[in-house]
CSV table of C-alpha atoms and ligand atoms in Angstrom, one decimal:
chain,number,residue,atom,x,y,z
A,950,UNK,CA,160.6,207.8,-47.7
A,951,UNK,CA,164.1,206.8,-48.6
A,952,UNK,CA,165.9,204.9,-46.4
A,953,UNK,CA,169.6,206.0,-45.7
A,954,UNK,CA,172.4,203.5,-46.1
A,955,UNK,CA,174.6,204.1,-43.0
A,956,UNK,CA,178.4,202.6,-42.6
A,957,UNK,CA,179.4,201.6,-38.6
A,958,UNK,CA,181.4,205.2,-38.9
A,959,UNK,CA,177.9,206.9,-39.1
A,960,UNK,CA,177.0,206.4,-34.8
A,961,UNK,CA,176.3,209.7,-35.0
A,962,UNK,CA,173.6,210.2,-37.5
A,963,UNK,CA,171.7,207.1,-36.7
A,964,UNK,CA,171.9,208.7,-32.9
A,965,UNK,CA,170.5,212.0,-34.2
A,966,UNK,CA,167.4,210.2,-36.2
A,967,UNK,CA,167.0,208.0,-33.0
A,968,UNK,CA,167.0,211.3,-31.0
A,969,UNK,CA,164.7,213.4,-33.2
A,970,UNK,CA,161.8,210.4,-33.4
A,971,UNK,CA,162.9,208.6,-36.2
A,972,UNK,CA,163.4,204.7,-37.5
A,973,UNK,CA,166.7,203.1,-37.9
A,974,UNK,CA,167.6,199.8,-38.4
A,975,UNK,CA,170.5,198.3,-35.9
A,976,UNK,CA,172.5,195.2,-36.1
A,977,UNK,CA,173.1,193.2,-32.9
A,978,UNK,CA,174.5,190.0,-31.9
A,979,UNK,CA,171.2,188.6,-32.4
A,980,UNK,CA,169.4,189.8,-35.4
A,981,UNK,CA,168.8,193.4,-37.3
A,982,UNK,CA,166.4,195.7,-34.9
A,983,UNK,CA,163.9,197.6,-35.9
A,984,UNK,CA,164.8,200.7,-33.3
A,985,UNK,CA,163.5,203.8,-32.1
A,986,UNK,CA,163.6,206.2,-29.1
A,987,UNK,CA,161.8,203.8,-26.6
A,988,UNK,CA,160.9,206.7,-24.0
A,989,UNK,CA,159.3,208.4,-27.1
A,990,UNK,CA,155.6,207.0,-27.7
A,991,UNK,CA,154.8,208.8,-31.5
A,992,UNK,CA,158.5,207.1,-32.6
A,993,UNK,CA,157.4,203.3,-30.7
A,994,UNK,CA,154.4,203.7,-32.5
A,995,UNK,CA,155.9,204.0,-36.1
A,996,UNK,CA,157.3,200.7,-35.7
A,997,UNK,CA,154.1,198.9,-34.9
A,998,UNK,CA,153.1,200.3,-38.8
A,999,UNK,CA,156.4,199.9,-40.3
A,1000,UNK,CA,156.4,195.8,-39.6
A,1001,UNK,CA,152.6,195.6,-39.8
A,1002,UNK,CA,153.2,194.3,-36.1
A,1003,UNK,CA,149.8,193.0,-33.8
A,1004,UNK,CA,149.4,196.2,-31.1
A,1005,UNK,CA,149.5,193.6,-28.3
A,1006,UNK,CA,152.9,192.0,-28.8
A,1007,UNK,CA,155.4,194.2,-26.7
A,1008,UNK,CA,159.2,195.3,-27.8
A,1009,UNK,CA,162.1,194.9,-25.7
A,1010,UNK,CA,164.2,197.8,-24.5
A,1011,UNK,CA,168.0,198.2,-25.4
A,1012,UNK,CA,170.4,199.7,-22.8
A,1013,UNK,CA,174.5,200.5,-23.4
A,1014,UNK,CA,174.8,199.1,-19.9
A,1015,UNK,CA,173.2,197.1,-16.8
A,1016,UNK,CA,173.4,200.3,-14.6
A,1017,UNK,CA,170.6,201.8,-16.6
A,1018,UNK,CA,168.0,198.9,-15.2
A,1019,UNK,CA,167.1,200.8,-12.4
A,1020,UNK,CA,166.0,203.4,-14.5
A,1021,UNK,CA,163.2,201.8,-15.9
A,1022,UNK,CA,162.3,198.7,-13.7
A,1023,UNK,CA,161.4,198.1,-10.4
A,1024,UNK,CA,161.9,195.7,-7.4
A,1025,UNK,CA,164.9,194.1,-9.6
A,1026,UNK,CA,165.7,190.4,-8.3
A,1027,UNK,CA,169.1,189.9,-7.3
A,1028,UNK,CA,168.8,187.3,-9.9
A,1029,UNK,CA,168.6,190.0,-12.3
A,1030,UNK,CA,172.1,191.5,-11.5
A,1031,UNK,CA,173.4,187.8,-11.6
A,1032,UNK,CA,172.7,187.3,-15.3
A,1033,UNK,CA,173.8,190.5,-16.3
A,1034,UNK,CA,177.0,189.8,-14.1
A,1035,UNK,CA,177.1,186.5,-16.3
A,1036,UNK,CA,175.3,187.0,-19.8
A,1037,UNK,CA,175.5,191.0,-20.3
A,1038,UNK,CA,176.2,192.1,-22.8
A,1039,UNK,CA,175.1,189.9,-24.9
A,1040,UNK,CA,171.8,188.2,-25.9
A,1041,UNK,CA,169.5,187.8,-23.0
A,1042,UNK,CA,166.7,189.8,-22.4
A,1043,UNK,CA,164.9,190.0,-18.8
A,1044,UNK,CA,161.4,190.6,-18.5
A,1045,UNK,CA,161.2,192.9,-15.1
A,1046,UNK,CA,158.8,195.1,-13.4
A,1047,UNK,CA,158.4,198.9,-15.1
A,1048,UNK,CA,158.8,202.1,-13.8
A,1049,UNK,CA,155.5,204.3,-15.2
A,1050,UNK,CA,158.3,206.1,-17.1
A,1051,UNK,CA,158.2,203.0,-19.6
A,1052,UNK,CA,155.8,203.8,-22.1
A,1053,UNK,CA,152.4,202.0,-22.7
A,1054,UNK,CA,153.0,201.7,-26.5
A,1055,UNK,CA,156.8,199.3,-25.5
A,1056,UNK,CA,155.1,197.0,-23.0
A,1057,UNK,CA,151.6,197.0,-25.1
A,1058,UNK,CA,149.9,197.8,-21.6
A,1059,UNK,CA,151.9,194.9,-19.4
A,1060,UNK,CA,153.4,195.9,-16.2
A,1061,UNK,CA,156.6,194.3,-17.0
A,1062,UNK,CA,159.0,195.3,-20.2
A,1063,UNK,CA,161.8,193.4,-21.5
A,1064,UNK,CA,165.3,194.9,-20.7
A,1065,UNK,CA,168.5,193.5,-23.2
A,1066,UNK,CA,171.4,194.9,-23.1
A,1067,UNK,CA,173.0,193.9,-26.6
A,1068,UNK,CA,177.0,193.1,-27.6
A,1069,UNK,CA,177.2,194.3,-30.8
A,1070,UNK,CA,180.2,196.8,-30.9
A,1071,UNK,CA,178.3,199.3,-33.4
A,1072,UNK,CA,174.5,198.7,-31.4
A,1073,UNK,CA,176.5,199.8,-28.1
A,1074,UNK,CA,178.0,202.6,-29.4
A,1075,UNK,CA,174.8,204.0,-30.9
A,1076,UNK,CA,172.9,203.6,-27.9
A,1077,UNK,CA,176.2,205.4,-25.9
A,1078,UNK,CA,175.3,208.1,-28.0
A,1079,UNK,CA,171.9,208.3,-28.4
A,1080,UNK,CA,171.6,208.4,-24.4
A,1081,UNK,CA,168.1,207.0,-24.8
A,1082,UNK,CA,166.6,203.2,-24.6
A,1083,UNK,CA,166.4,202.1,-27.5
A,1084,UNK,CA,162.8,199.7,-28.5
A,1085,UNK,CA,163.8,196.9,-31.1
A,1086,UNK,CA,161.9,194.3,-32.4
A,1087,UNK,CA,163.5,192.2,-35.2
A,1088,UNK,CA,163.9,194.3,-38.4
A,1089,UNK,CA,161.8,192.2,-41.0
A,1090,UNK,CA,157.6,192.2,-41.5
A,1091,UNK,CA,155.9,191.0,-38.7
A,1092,UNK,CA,155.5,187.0,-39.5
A,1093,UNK,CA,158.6,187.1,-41.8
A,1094,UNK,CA,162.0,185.6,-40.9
A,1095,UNK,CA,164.0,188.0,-38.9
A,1096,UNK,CA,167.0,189.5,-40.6
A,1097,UNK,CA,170.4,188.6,-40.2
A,1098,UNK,CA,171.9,191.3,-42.9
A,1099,UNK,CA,171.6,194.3,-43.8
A,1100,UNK,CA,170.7,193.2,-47.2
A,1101,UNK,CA,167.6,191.0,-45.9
A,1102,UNK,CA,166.5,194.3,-43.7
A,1103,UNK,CA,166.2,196.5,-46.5
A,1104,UNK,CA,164.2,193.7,-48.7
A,1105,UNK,CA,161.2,194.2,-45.7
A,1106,UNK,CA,161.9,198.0,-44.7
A,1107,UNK,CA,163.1,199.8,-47.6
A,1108,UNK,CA,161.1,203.1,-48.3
A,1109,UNK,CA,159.6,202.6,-44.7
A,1110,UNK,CA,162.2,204.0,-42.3
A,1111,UNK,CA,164.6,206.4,-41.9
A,1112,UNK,CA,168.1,204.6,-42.2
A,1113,UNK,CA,169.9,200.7,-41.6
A,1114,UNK,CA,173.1,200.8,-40.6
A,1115,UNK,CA,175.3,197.9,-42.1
A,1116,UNK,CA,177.2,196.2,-39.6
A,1117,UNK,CA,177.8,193.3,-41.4
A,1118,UNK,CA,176.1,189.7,-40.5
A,1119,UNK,CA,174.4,188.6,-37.2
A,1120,UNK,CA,176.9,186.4,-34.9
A,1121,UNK,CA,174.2,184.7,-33.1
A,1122,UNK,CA,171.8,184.8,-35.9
A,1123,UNK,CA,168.3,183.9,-33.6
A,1124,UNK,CA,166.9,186.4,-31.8
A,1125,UNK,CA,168.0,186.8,-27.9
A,1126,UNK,CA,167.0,184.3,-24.9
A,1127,UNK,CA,163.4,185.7,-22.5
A,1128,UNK,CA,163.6,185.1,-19.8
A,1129,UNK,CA,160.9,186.3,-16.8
A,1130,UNK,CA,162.3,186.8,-13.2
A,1131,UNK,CA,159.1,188.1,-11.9
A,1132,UNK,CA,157.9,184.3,-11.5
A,1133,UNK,CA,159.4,181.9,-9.2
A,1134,UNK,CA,160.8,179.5,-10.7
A,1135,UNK,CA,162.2,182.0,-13.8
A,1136,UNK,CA,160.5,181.3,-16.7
A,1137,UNK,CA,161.9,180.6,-20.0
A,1138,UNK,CA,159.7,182.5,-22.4
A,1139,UNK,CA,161.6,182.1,-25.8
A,1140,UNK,CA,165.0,180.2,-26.2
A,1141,UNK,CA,168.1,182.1,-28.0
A,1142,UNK,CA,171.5,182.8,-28.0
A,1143,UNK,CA,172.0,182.5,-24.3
A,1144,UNK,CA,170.7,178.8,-23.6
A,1145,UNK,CA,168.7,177.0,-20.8
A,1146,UNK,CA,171.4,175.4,-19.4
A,1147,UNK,CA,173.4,179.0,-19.1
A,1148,UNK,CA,170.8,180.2,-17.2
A,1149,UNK,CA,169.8,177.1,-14.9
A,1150,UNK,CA,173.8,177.7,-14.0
A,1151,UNK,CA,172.7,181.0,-12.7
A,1152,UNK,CA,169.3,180.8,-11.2
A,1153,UNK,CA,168.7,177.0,-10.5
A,1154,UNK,CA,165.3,175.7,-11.5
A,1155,UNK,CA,163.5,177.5,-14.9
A,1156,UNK,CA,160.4,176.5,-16.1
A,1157,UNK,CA,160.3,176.0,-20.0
A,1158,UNK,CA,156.8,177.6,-21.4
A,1159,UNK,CA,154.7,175.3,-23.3
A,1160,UNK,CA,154.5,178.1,-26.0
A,1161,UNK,CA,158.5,177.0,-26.3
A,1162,UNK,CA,157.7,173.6,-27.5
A,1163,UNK,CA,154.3,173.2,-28.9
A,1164,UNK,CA,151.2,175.2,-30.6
A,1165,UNK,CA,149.2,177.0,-27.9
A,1166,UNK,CA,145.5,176.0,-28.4
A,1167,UNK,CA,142.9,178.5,-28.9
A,1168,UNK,CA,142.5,179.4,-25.7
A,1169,UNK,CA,146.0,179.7,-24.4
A,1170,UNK,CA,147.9,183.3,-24.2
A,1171,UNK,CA,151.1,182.8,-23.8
A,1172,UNK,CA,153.7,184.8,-21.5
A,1173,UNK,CA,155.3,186.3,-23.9
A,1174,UNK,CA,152.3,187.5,-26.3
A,1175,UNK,CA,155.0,187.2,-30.1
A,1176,UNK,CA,155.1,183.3,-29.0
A,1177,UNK,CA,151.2,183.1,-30.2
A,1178,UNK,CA,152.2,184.8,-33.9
A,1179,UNK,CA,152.7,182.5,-36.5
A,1180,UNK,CA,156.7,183.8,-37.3
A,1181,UNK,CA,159.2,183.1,-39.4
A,1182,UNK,CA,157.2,181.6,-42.2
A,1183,UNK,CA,158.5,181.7,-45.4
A,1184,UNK,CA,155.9,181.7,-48.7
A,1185,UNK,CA,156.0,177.6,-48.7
A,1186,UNK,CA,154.6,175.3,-46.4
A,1187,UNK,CA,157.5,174.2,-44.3
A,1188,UNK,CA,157.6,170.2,-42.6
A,1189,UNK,CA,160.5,169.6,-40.1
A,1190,UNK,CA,161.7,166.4,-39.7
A,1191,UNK,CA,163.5,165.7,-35.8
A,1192,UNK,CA,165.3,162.8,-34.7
A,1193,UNK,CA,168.8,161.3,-36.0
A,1194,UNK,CA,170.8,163.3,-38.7
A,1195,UNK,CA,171.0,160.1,-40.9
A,1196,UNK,CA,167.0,159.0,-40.6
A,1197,UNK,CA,165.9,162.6,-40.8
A,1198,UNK,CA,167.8,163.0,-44.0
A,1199,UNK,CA,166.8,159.5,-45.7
A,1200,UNK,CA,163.2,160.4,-44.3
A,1201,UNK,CA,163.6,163.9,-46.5
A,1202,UNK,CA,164.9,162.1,-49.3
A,1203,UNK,CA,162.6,159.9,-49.7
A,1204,UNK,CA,159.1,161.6,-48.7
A,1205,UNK,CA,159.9,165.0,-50.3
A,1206,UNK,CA,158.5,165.8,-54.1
A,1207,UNK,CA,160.9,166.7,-57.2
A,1208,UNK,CA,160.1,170.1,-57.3
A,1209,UNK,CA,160.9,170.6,-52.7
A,1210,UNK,CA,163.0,172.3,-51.3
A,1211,UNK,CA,165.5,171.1,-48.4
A,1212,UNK,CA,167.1,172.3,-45.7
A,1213,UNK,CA,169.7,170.0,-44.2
A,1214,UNK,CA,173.3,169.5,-42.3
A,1215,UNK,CA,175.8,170.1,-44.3
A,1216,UNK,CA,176.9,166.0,-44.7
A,1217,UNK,CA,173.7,165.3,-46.5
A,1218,UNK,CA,173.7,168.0,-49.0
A,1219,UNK,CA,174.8,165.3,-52.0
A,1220,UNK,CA,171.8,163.4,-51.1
A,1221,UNK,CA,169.7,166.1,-52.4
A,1222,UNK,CA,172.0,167.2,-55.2
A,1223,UNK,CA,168.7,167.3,-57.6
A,1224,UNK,CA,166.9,169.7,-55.3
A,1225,UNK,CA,166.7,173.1,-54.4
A,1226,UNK,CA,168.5,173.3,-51.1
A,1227,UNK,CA,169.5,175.5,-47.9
A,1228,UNK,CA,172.5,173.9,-45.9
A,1229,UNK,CA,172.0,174.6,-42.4
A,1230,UNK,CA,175.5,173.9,-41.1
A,1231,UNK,CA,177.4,170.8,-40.0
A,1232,UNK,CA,175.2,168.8,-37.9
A,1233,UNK,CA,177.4,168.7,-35.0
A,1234,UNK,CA,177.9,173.0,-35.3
A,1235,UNK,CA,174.6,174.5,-33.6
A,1236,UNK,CA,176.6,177.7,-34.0
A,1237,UNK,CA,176.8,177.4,-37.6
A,1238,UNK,CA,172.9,176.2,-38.0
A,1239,UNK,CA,172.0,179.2,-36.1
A,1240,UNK,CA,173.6,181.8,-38.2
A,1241,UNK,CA,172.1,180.0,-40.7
A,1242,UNK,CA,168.3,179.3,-40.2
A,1243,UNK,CA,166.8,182.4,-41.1
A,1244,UNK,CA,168.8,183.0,-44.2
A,1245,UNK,CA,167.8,179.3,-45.1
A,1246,UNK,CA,163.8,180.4,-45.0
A,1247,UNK,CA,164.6,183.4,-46.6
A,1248,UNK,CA,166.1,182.1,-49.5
A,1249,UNK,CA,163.2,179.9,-50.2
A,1250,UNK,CA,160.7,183.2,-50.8
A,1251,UNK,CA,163.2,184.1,-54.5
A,1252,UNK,CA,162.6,180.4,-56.0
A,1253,UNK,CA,159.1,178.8,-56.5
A,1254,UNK,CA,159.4,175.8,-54.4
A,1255,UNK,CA,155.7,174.4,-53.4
A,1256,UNK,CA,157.2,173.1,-50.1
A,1257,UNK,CA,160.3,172.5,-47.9
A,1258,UNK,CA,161.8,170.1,-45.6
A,1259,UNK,CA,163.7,170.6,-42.9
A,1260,UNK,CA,166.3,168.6,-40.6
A,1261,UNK,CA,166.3,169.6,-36.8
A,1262,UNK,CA,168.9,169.6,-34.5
A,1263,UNK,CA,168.6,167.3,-31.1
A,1264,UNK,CA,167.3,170.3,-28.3
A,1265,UNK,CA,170.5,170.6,-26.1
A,1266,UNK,CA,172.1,173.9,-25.8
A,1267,UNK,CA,171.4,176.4,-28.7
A,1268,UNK,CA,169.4,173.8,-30.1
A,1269,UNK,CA,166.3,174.4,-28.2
A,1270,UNK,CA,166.4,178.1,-30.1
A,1271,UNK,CA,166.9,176.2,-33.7
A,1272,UNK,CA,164.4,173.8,-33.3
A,1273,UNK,CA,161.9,176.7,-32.1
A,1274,UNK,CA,162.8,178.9,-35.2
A,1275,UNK,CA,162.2,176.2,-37.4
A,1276,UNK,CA,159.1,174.5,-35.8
A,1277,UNK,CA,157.2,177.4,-35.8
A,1278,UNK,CA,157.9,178.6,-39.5
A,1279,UNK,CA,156.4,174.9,-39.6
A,1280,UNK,CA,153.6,175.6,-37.5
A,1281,UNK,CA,154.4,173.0,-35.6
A,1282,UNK,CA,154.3,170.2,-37.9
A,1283,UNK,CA,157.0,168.4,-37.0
A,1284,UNK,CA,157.6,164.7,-37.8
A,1285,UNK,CA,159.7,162.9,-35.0
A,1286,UNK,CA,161.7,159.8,-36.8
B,1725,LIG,P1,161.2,190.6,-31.2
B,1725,LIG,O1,161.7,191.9,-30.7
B,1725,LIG,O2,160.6,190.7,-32.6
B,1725,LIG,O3,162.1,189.5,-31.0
B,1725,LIG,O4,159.9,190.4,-30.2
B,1725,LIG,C1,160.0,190.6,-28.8
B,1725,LIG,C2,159.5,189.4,-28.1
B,1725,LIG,O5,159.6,189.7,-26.7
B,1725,LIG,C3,158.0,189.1,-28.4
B,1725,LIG,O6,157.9,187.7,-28.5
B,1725,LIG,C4,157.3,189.7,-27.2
B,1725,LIG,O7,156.1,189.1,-27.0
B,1725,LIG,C5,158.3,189.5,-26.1
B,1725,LIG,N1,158.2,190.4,-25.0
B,1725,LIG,C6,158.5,191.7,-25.0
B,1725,LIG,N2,158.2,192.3,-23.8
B,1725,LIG,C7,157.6,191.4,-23.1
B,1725,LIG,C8,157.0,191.4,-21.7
B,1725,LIG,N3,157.0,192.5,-21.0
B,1725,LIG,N4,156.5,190.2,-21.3
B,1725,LIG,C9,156.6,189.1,-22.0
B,1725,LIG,N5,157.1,189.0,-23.3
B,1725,LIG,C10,157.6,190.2,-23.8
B,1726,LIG,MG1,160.5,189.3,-34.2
């Protein structure tokens, strides 16, 4: 298959290969989708073999706007319409009760699905004129860092689906807050763009999931069934170092071999002037880092590096979503100095 190159002008075309059943690739806010007609089981299922992606991990549906909710959930909390009120567009997704209309294939047999209404300018527009839900997971090879360019899309999908269109880079660069309002308290199922303190100014009290913070064990399953994957690995064994910039960076610099690679704040890029590294962003810019992580991982997989170090930022605000991405392309193995 050859994959079309599509410009932001092109709304129309990637609507018409949405419409007909086919694959196209979508920036957001958040990351490059992986889209299709999500009302359209044959085109949902295309996407499970085009990222190699686990049948039981369910994909979140995209809608233009909030007033489409009711179209596919039921017994909507008001808390619902209070985050969209607050947060949508933009990159929080709610996991909410499904109308039968949902198909199996998006919620992978659940009877919730995961509702996200995206900001991207170009996203919005196609789903305006594709007039269907769109289902999106992240664009790249299930496991792989999610893509934050076109570019990094194609290097996963090329010859695989129908068409990317190139909106340019991701503004949020990790993929979008979950949050499930069918629990009391809300749980938070994956941090993002949106963080936990946004949403705890909304609904009061959220519980974090463990699968947030640490490895489940063998016989955990958590909420949200992705959160079990190991994700966002790059080729090389990856060890992230938490705790104050300066100690995490004279930790690197002295534990890591000749031949590592490092990612760090910006400041301590010198210090590793002899090594192969990935600046994250200044350490006091979680903005930055975030546009930034999965590039950083990326980059990694075109040099030989045998391993790679990482600093972490504290876990306030978008934080918690950086330190996620990172500690599980680490699997966890995090070193607290
Ligand atoms: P991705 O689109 O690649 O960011 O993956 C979507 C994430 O949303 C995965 O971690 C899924 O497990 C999670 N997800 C989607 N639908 C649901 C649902 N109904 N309940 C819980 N988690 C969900
Ligand atoms: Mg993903």
């Amino acid at each position: 298959m050859q994959t079309l190159r599509l410009t932001p002008e092109d709304t129309a075309a990637a609507a018409a290969i949405l419409r007909r059943g086919g694959l196209v690739g979508i920036p957001t806010e958040t990351v490059y989708g992986l889209g299709a007609d999500g009302l359209n089981s044959e085109a949902v299922a295309h996407i499970f073999e085009a990222k190699g992606r686990p049948q039981d991990n369910p994909l979140i549906l995209h809608i233009p706007e909030a007033g489409w909710l009711d179209w596919y959930c039921r017994d909507i909390p008001d808390s619902a319409y209070a985050l969209a009120r607050a947060y949508w567009p933009g990159p929080l997704t709610m996991i909410l009760r499904r109308k039968p209309l949902v198909p199996d294939v998006v919620t992978a047999g659940l009877d919730t699905v995961g509702m996200r209404c995206p900001a991207h300018p170009v996203c919005r527009a196609i789903l305006r004129v594709a007039q269907v839900p769109v289902a999106a997971p992240s664009g790249n090879t299930s496991g792989r860092p999610s893509p934050t360019t076109a570019a990094h899309m194609l290097e996963d999908m090329d010859g695989r689906i129908d068409a990317v269109v190139d909106g340019g880079p991701c503004a949020v660069g990790v993929e979008s807050t979950i949050v499930d309002l069918t629990e009391t308290p809300p749980r938070l199922l994956r941090p993002g763009g949106i963080t936990l303190e946004q949403l705890e100014a909304v609904l009061g009290e959220v519980a974090v999931d463990p699968a947030v913070t640490r490895l489940m064990g063998a016989g955990e399953r958590p909420r949200a069934p992705g959160m079990k994957y190991r994700h966002y690995a790059p080729r090389a064994p990856v060890t992230v170092v938490a705790g104050d910039p300066q100690k995490s960076a004279a930790y690197i610099a002295q534990h890591a071999g000749a031949e590592d690679g490092v990612i760090c704040f910006d400041e301590f890029a010198p210090l590793f002037a002899e090594r192969d590294v990935e600046k994250l962003g200044p350490a006091a810019d979680k903005g930055e880092q975030a546009r930034h992580i999965f590039d950083a991982l990326r980059a990694f997989d075109h040099t030989g590096v045998p391993a790679i170090w990482a600093q972490c930022p504290d876990p306030s605000g978008l934080g918690l979503a950086i330190a996620n991405r990172l500690n599980k392309a680490a699997g966890f193995h995090v070193i607290q100095v």
